[in-house]
PDB file of C-alpha atoms in Angstrom:
ATOM      1  CA  THR A   1     121.601 136.996  85.761  1.00  0.00           C
ATOM      2  CA  SER A   2     120.056 137.475  82.336  1.00  0.00           C
ATOM      3  CA  GLU A   3     117.113 139.659  81.453  1.00  0.00           C
ATOM      4  CA  TYR A   4     115.251 136.432  80.778  1.00  0.00           C
ATOM      5  CA  SER A   5     115.664 135.173  84.313  1.00  0.00           C
ATOM      6  CA  LYS A   6     114.072 138.261  85.777  1.00  0.00           C
ATOM      7  CA  TYR A   7     110.726 137.381  84.273  1.00  0.00           C
ATOM      8  CA  TYR A   8     110.580 133.603  84.351  1.00  0.00           C
ATOM      9  CA  VAL A   9     111.066 131.677  87.566  1.00  0.00           C
ATOM     10  CA  VAL A  10     110.331 127.955  87.509  1.00  0.00           C
ATOM     11  CA  THR A  11     108.066 126.717  90.272  1.00  0.00           C
ATOM     12  CA  ALA A  12     107.829 123.150  91.590  1.00  0.00           C
ATOM     13  CA  VAL A  13     106.643 121.208  94.658  1.00  0.00           C
ATOM     14  CA  PRO A  14     108.514 119.241  97.365  1.00  0.00           C
ATOM     15  CA  ASP A  15     108.665 115.472  97.263  1.00  0.00           C
ATOM     16  CA  SER A  16     109.696 112.538  99.418  1.00  0.00           C
ATOM     17  CA  VAL A  17     111.026 109.114  98.486  1.00  0.00           C
ATOM     18  CA  CYS A  18     110.948 105.923 100.515  1.00  0.00           C
ATOM     19  CA  TYR A  19     114.479 104.570 100.891  1.00  0.00           C
ATOM     20  CA  SER A  20     113.625 100.882 100.568  1.00  0.00           C
ATOM     21  CA  ALA A  21     111.388 101.492  97.553  1.00  0.00           C
ATOM     22  CA  ALA A  22     113.462 104.287  96.048  1.00  0.00           C
ATOM     23  CA  GLY A  23     113.585 103.963  92.313  1.00  0.00           C
ATOM     24  CA  THR A  24     112.751 106.143  89.360  1.00  0.00           C
ATOM     25  CA  ILE A  25     110.540 109.120  90.249  1.00  0.00           C
ATOM     26  CA  SER A  26     109.154 111.652  87.742  1.00  0.00           C
ATOM     27  CA  TYR A  27     109.202 115.411  88.321  1.00  0.00           C
ATOM     28  CA  THR A  28     107.375 117.995  86.226  1.00  0.00           C
ATOM     29  CA  VAL A  29     107.354 121.787  86.261  1.00  0.00           C
ATOM     30  CA  PRO A  30     104.763 123.874  84.409  1.00  0.00           C
ATOM     31  CA  PRO A  31     105.969 124.942  80.939  1.00  0.00           C
ATOM     32  CA  VAL A  32     107.606 128.364  81.063  1.00  0.00           C
ATOM     33  CA  GLU A  33     106.527 130.738  78.291  1.00  0.00           C
ATOM     34  CA  GLY A  34     109.408 131.329  75.906  1.00  0.00           C
ATOM     35  CA  ALA A  35     111.577 128.537  77.286  1.00  0.00           C
ATOM     36  CA  THR A  36     113.283 126.312  74.735  1.00  0.00           C
ATOM     37  CA  SER A  37     114.917 123.905  77.184  1.00  0.00           C
ATOM     38  CA  TYR A  38     115.325 123.103  80.851  1.00  0.00           C
ATOM     39  CA  THR A  39     118.430 122.231  82.848  1.00  0.00           C
ATOM     40  CA  TRP A  40     117.991 119.834  85.777  1.00  0.00           C
ATOM     41  CA  THR A  41     120.646 119.150  88.414  1.00  0.00           C
ATOM     42  CA  VAL A  42     120.567 116.264  90.898  1.00  0.00           C
ATOM     43  CA  PRO A  43     122.788 115.505  93.910  1.00  0.00           C
ATOM     44  CA  SER A  44     125.755 113.168  93.509  1.00  0.00           C
ATOM     45  CA  GLY A  45     124.509 109.579  93.538  1.00  0.00           C
ATOM     46  CA  ALA A  46     121.119 110.333  91.991  1.00  0.00           C
ATOM     47  CA  THR A  47     120.725 109.851  88.243  1.00  0.00           C
ATOM     48  CA  ILE A  48     118.534 111.553  85.660  1.00  0.00           C
ATOM     49  CA  THR A  49     117.366 108.650  83.517  1.00  0.00           C
ATOM     50  CA  THR A  50     115.200 110.508  80.993  1.00  0.00           C
ATOM     51  CA  GLY A  51     113.948 113.997  80.209  1.00  0.00           C
ATOM     52  CA  GLN A  52     116.992 116.251  80.630  1.00  0.00           C
ATOM     53  CA  GLY A  53     116.289 119.349  78.527  1.00  0.00           C
ATOM     54  CA  THR A  54     112.507 119.069  78.951  1.00  0.00           C
ATOM     55  CA  ASN A  55     110.149 120.172  81.726  1.00  0.00           C
ATOM     56  CA  THR A  56     109.739 116.565  82.925  1.00  0.00           C
ATOM     57  CA  VAL A  57     112.542 114.323  84.145  1.00  0.00           C
ATOM     58  CA  SER A  58     112.800 110.900  85.725  1.00  0.00           C
ATOM     59  CA  VAL A  59     115.297 110.580  88.565  1.00  0.00           C
ATOM     60  CA  ASN A  60     116.623 107.360  90.061  1.00  0.00           C
ATOM     61  CA  TRP A  61     117.259 107.720  93.818  1.00  0.00           C
ATOM     62  CA  SER A  62     118.104 104.073  94.554  1.00  0.00           C
ATOM     63  CA  ALA A  63     121.773 104.824  95.376  1.00  0.00           C
ATOM     64  CA  MET A  64     120.906 107.586  97.839  1.00  0.00           C
ATOM     65  CA  PRO A  65     120.956 107.002 101.611  1.00  0.00           C
ATOM     66  CA  VAL A  66     118.341 108.416 103.972  1.00  0.00           C
ATOM     67  CA  GLY A  67     118.617 112.216 104.105  1.00  0.00           C
ATOM     68  CA  SER A  68     117.472 115.555 102.683  1.00  0.00           C
ATOM     69  CA  TYR A  69     118.478 116.611  99.175  1.00  0.00           C
ATOM     70  CA  GLU A  70     117.687 119.174  96.483  1.00  0.00           C
ATOM     71  CA  LEU A  71     116.746 118.798  92.846  1.00  0.00           C
ATOM     72  CA  THR A  72     117.155 122.048  90.881  1.00  0.00           C
ATOM     73  CA  VAL A  73     115.813 123.183  87.536  1.00  0.00           C
ATOM     74  CA  LYS A  74     116.311 126.218  85.282  1.00  0.00           C
ATOM     75  CA  ALA A  75     114.388 127.321  82.199  1.00  0.00           C
ATOM     76  CA  ASN A  76     116.525 128.403  79.230  1.00  0.00           C
ATOM     77  CA  ASN A  77     116.243 130.239  75.901  1.00  0.00           C
ATOM     78  CA  SER A  78     118.547 132.245  73.641  1.00  0.00           C
ATOM     79  CA  CYS A  79     118.409 135.199  76.038  1.00  0.00           C
ATOM     80  CA  GLY A  80     119.731 133.222  79.001  1.00  0.00           C
ATOM     81  CA  GLU A  81     118.441 131.132  81.849  1.00  0.00           C
ATOM     82  CA  SER A  82     116.037 131.577  84.734  1.00  0.00           C
ATOM     83  CA  THR A  83     116.900 131.579  88.388  1.00  0.00           C
ATOM     84  CA  ALA A  84     117.324 128.004  89.608  1.00  0.00           C
ATOM     85  CA  THR A  85     114.416 126.631  91.590  1.00  0.00           C
ATOM     86  CA  ALA A  86     115.264 124.040  94.235  1.00  0.00           C
ATOM     87  CA  ILE A  87     112.912 121.133  94.848  1.00  0.00           C
ATOM     88  CA  PRO A  88     113.502 119.612  98.302  1.00  0.00           C
ATOM     89  CA  VAL A  89     113.511 115.805  98.236  1.00  0.00           C
ATOM     90  CA  VAL A  90     113.543 113.758 101.434  1.00  0.00           C
ATOM     91  CA  VAL A  91     114.675 110.133 101.272  1.00  0.00           C
ATOM     92  CA  TYR A  92     113.103 108.595 104.373  1.00  0.00           C
ATOM     93  CA  ALA A  93     113.348 105.236 106.126  1.00  0.00           C
ATOM     94  CA  CYS A  94     110.504 102.812 105.516  1.00  0.00           C
ATOM     95  CA  SER A  95     109.921  99.106 105.072  1.00  0.00           C
ATOM     96  CA  THR A  96     107.298  96.402 104.947  1.00  0.00           C
ATOM     97  CA  ASP A  97     106.283  93.890 107.576  1.00  0.00           C
ATOM     98  CA  LEU A  98     104.835  90.914 105.759  1.00  0.00           C
ATOM     99  CA  ALA A  99     102.998  88.546 108.084  1.00  0.00           C
ATOM    100  CA  ILE A 100     101.549  85.163 107.148  1.00  0.00           C
ATOM    101  CA  THR A 101      99.042  82.967 108.955  1.00  0.00           C
ATOM    102  CA  LYS A 102      97.693  79.541 108.056  1.00  0.00           C
ATOM    103  CA  THR A 103      94.632  77.559 109.119  1.00  0.00           C
ATOM    104  CA  ALA A 104      93.419  74.031 108.317  1.00  0.00           C
ATOM    105  CA  ASN A 105      89.822  72.889 108.051  1.00  0.00           C
ATOM    106  CA  PRO A 106      88.710  70.458 109.312  1.00  0.00           C
ATOM    107  CA  ASN A 107      91.250  69.667 111.998  1.00  0.00           C
ATOM    108  CA  PRO A 108      91.341  66.800 112.815  1.00  0.00           C
ATOM    109  CA  VAL A 109      90.655  65.327 109.379  1.00  0.00           C
ATOM    110  CA  LEU A 110      89.849  61.745 108.395  1.00  0.00           C
ATOM    111  CA  LYS A 111      91.893  59.692 105.936  1.00  0.00           C
ATOM    112  CA  GLY A 112      90.382  60.083 102.512  1.00  0.00           C
ATOM    113  CA  GLY A 113      88.774  63.350 103.591  1.00  0.00           C
ATOM    114  CA  THR A 114      89.093  66.847 102.171  1.00  0.00           C
ATOM    115  CA  LEU A 115      91.545  69.176 103.901  1.00  0.00           C
ATOM    116  CA  THR A 116      91.497  72.901 103.091  1.00  0.00           C
ATOM    117  CA  TYR A 117      94.344  75.243 103.983  1.00  0.00           C
ATOM    118  CA  THR A 118      93.746  78.993 104.123  1.00  0.00           C
ATOM    119  CA  LEU A 119      96.802  81.251 103.876  1.00  0.00           C
ATOM    120  CA  THR A 120      96.565  84.959 104.725  1.00  0.00           C
ATOM    121  CA  VAL A 121      99.339  87.456 103.969  1.00  0.00           C
ATOM    122  CA  THR A 122      99.180  91.022 105.319  1.00  0.00           C
ATOM    123  CA  ASN A 123     101.499  93.960 104.679  1.00  0.00           C
ATOM    124  CA  THR A 124     101.701  95.855 107.954  1.00  0.00           C
ATOM    125  CA  GLY A 125     104.318  97.852 109.851  1.00  0.00           C
ATOM    126  CA  THR A 126     105.284 101.420 110.691  1.00  0.00           C
ATOM    127  CA  ASN A 127     105.872 103.568 107.585  1.00  0.00           C
ATOM    128  CA  ALA A 128     104.889 100.540 105.526  1.00  0.00           C
ATOM    129  CA  VAL A 129     105.221 100.719 101.756  1.00  0.00           C
ATOM    130  CA  ALA A 130     104.041  98.453  98.977  1.00  0.00           C
ATOM    131  CA  ALA A 131     105.898  95.151  99.055  1.00  0.00           C
ATOM    132  CA  GLN A 132     107.261  94.202  95.645  1.00  0.00           C
ATOM    133  CA  ASN A 133     107.588  90.717  94.117  1.00  0.00           C
ATOM    134  CA  VAL A 134     105.791  88.973  96.975  1.00  0.00           C
ATOM    135  CA  VAL A 135     105.914  85.179  96.767  1.00  0.00           C
ATOM    136  CA  VAL A 136     104.620  82.507  99.156  1.00  0.00           C
ATOM    137  CA  ASN A 137     106.275  79.099  99.087  1.00  0.00           C
ATOM    138  CA  ASP A 138     104.127  76.198 100.294  1.00  0.00           C
ATOM    139  CA  VAL A 139     105.274  72.632  99.643  1.00  0.00           C
ATOM    140  CA  LEU A 140     102.425  70.234 100.380  1.00  0.00           C
ATOM    141  CA  ASP A 141     103.008  67.079 102.361  1.00  0.00           C
ATOM    142  CA  SER A 142     103.501  64.057 100.089  1.00  0.00           C
ATOM    143  CA  ARG A 143     100.567  62.369 101.852  1.00  0.00           C
ATOM    144  CA  LEU A 144      98.202  64.998 100.483  1.00  0.00           C
ATOM    145  CA  THR A 145      96.737  64.990  96.981  1.00  0.00           C
ATOM    146  CA  PHE A 146      96.342  68.463  95.498  1.00  0.00           C
ATOM    147  CA  VAL A 147      92.824  69.342  94.308  1.00  0.00           C
ATOM    148  CA  SER A 148      92.734  73.107  93.698  1.00  0.00           C
ATOM    149  CA  ALA A 149      94.146  76.487  94.681  1.00  0.00           C
ATOM    150  CA  THR A 150      92.169  79.755  94.706  1.00  0.00           C
ATOM    151  CA  PRO A 151      94.121  82.981  95.296  1.00  0.00           C
ATOM    152  CA  SER A 152      92.422  86.326  95.957  1.00  0.00           C
ATOM    153  CA  VAL A 153      95.238  87.950  93.972  1.00  0.00           C
ATOM    154  CA  GLY A 154      98.106  86.653  91.883  1.00  0.00           C
ATOM    155  CA  SER A 155      98.527  83.096  90.676  1.00  0.00           C
ATOM    156  CA  TRP A 156      99.401  79.627  91.960  1.00  0.00           C
ATOM    157  CA  THR A 157     101.988  77.381  90.336  1.00  0.00           C
ATOM    158  CA  ALA A 158     103.003  74.701  92.815  1.00  0.00           C
ATOM    159  CA  PRO A 159     104.679  75.199  95.158  1.00  0.00           C
ATOM    160  CA  ASN A 160     104.562  78.995  94.814  1.00  0.00           C
ATOM    161  CA  TRP A 161     101.811  81.556  95.189  1.00  0.00           C
ATOM    162  CA  THR A 162     102.969  84.643  93.282  1.00  0.00           C
ATOM    163  CA  ILE A 163     101.220  87.687  94.719  1.00  0.00           C
ATOM    164  CA  GLY A 164     103.286  90.388  93.026  1.00  0.00           C
ATOM    165  CA  THR A 165     102.792  93.810  94.618  1.00  0.00           C
ATOM    166  CA  LEU A 166     100.989  93.988  97.968  1.00  0.00           C
ATOM    167  CA  ALA A 167     100.061  97.527  99.016  1.00  0.00           C
ATOM    168  CA  ALA A 168     100.647  98.831 102.526  1.00  0.00           C
ATOM    169  CA  GLY A 169      97.827  97.620 104.753  1.00  0.00           C
ATOM    170  CA  ALA A 170      96.555  95.163 102.137  1.00  0.00           C
ATOM    171  CA  THR A 171      95.718  91.498 102.700  1.00  0.00           C
ATOM    172  CA  ALA A 172      95.761  88.577 100.270  1.00  0.00           C
ATOM    173  CA  THR A 173      94.379  85.081 100.792  1.00  0.00           C
ATOM    174  CA  LEU A 174      94.841  81.672  99.220  1.00  0.00           C
ATOM    175  CA  GLN A 175      92.766  78.534  99.692  1.00  0.00           C
ATOM    176  CA  ILE A 176      94.404  75.210  98.888  1.00  0.00           C
ATOM    177  CA  VAL A 177      92.104  72.192  98.750  1.00  0.00           C
ATOM    178  CA  THR A 178      93.641  68.732  99.179  1.00  0.00           C
ATOM    179  CA  THR A 179      92.614  65.151  99.803  1.00  0.00           C
ATOM    180  CA  VAL A 180      94.258  63.177 102.596  1.00  0.00           C
ATOM    181  CA  GLN A 181      95.599  59.886 101.253  1.00  0.00           C
ATOM    182  CA  GLN A 182      94.441  56.663 102.904  1.00  0.00           C
ATOM    183  CA  SER A 183      98.044  55.790 103.726  1.00  0.00           C
ATOM    184  CA  ALA A 184      98.642  59.056 105.600  1.00  0.00           C
ATOM    185  CA  ASN A 185      99.802  58.838 109.170  1.00  0.00           C
ATOM    186  CA  ASN A 186      99.200  61.599 111.689  1.00  0.00           C
ATOM    187  CA  PRO A 187     100.253  64.289 112.068  1.00  0.00           C
ATOM    188  CA  THR A 188     100.438  65.982 108.684  1.00  0.00           C
ATOM    189  CA  ASN A 189     102.581  69.126 108.846  1.00  0.00           C
ATOM    190  CA  ASN A 190     102.595  72.064 106.453  1.00  0.00           C
ATOM    191  CA  THR A 191     104.676  75.257 106.394  1.00  0.00           C
ATOM    192  CA  ALA A 192     104.175  78.343 104.242  1.00  0.00           C
ATOM    193  CA  THR A 193     106.797  81.108 103.927  1.00  0.00           C
ATOM    194  CA  VAL A 194     106.378  84.585 102.436  1.00  0.00           C
ATOM    195  CA  SER A 195     109.182  86.642 100.881  1.00  0.00           C
ATOM    196  CA  SER A 196     109.601  89.933  99.019  1.00  0.00           C
ATOM    197  CA  THR A 197     112.329  91.940  97.334  1.00  0.00           C
ATOM    198  CA  THR A 198     111.342  94.924  99.545  1.00  0.00           C
ATOM    199  CA  PRO A 199     113.142  95.019 102.924  1.00  0.00           C
ATOM    200  CA  ASP A 200     111.111  93.452 105.724  1.00  0.00           C
ATOM    201  CA  SER A 201     111.395  94.962 109.209  1.00  0.00           C
ATOM    202  CA  ASN A 202     110.283  91.761 110.956  1.00  0.00           C
ATOM    203  CA  THR A 203     111.061  88.369 109.427  1.00  0.00           C
ATOM    204  CA  ALA A 204     109.916  86.442 112.517  1.00  0.00           C
ATOM    205  CA  ASN A 205     106.347  86.355 111.142  1.00  0.00           C
ATOM    206  CA  ASN A 206     107.270  85.336 107.583  1.00  0.00           C
ATOM    207  CA  SER A 207     106.489  81.624 108.148  1.00  0.00           C
ATOM    208  CA  ALA A 208     103.448  79.740 109.430  1.00  0.00           C
ATOM    209  CA  THR A 209     103.231  76.040 110.245  1.00  0.00           C
ATOM    210  CA  ILE A 210     100.165  73.995 111.031  1.00  0.00           C
ATOM    211  CA  SER A 211      99.779  70.362 112.033  1.00  0.00           C
ATOM    212  CA  THR A 212      96.638  68.336 111.375  1.00  0.00           C
ATOM    213  CA  ALA A 213      95.683  65.220 113.281  1.00  0.00           C
TER     214      ALA A 213
END
């Protein structure tokens, strides 16, 4: 232990990381007076992507399984180094539960009439996290003529509604307006399916189908 370490002890706060959304997380400790560099140590499997030598680092936890770990840091100068401070990091289990519903109005609808679909996507579930790269696929029946699409978030480029990131507990809606062709025969079926790059704990509610008479 150097003389330097007796007077300067780095302090930091605990953190937790969601396993399914684990990526690059930043950690910062207050600057230590007299320190010229900092040495960070991460557990095997985690990676310091930027900042080694400074008081702020970015750590990628994506290869780490669920569990409890420690991130340590020391302050250094020409006199020596401080006592290592351990930052507890918990990688915990979490996921999304994207659910989609679909309604049609009016139903039944007349040939030549206007038919409006309303799609609703909700991110629910226990320990839910933000769902990343959320996309809804909805291929319209060939007997329908597309008129317009109005999303509450994201953008529509047929046949996909690109939502992007949907926060835990958040809801997004899309209205698709169509015209029923005169040659259409009943029923007219339509299915919409939602997907995400974030793990989904319940895929049974990722599709919704509606039939109009």
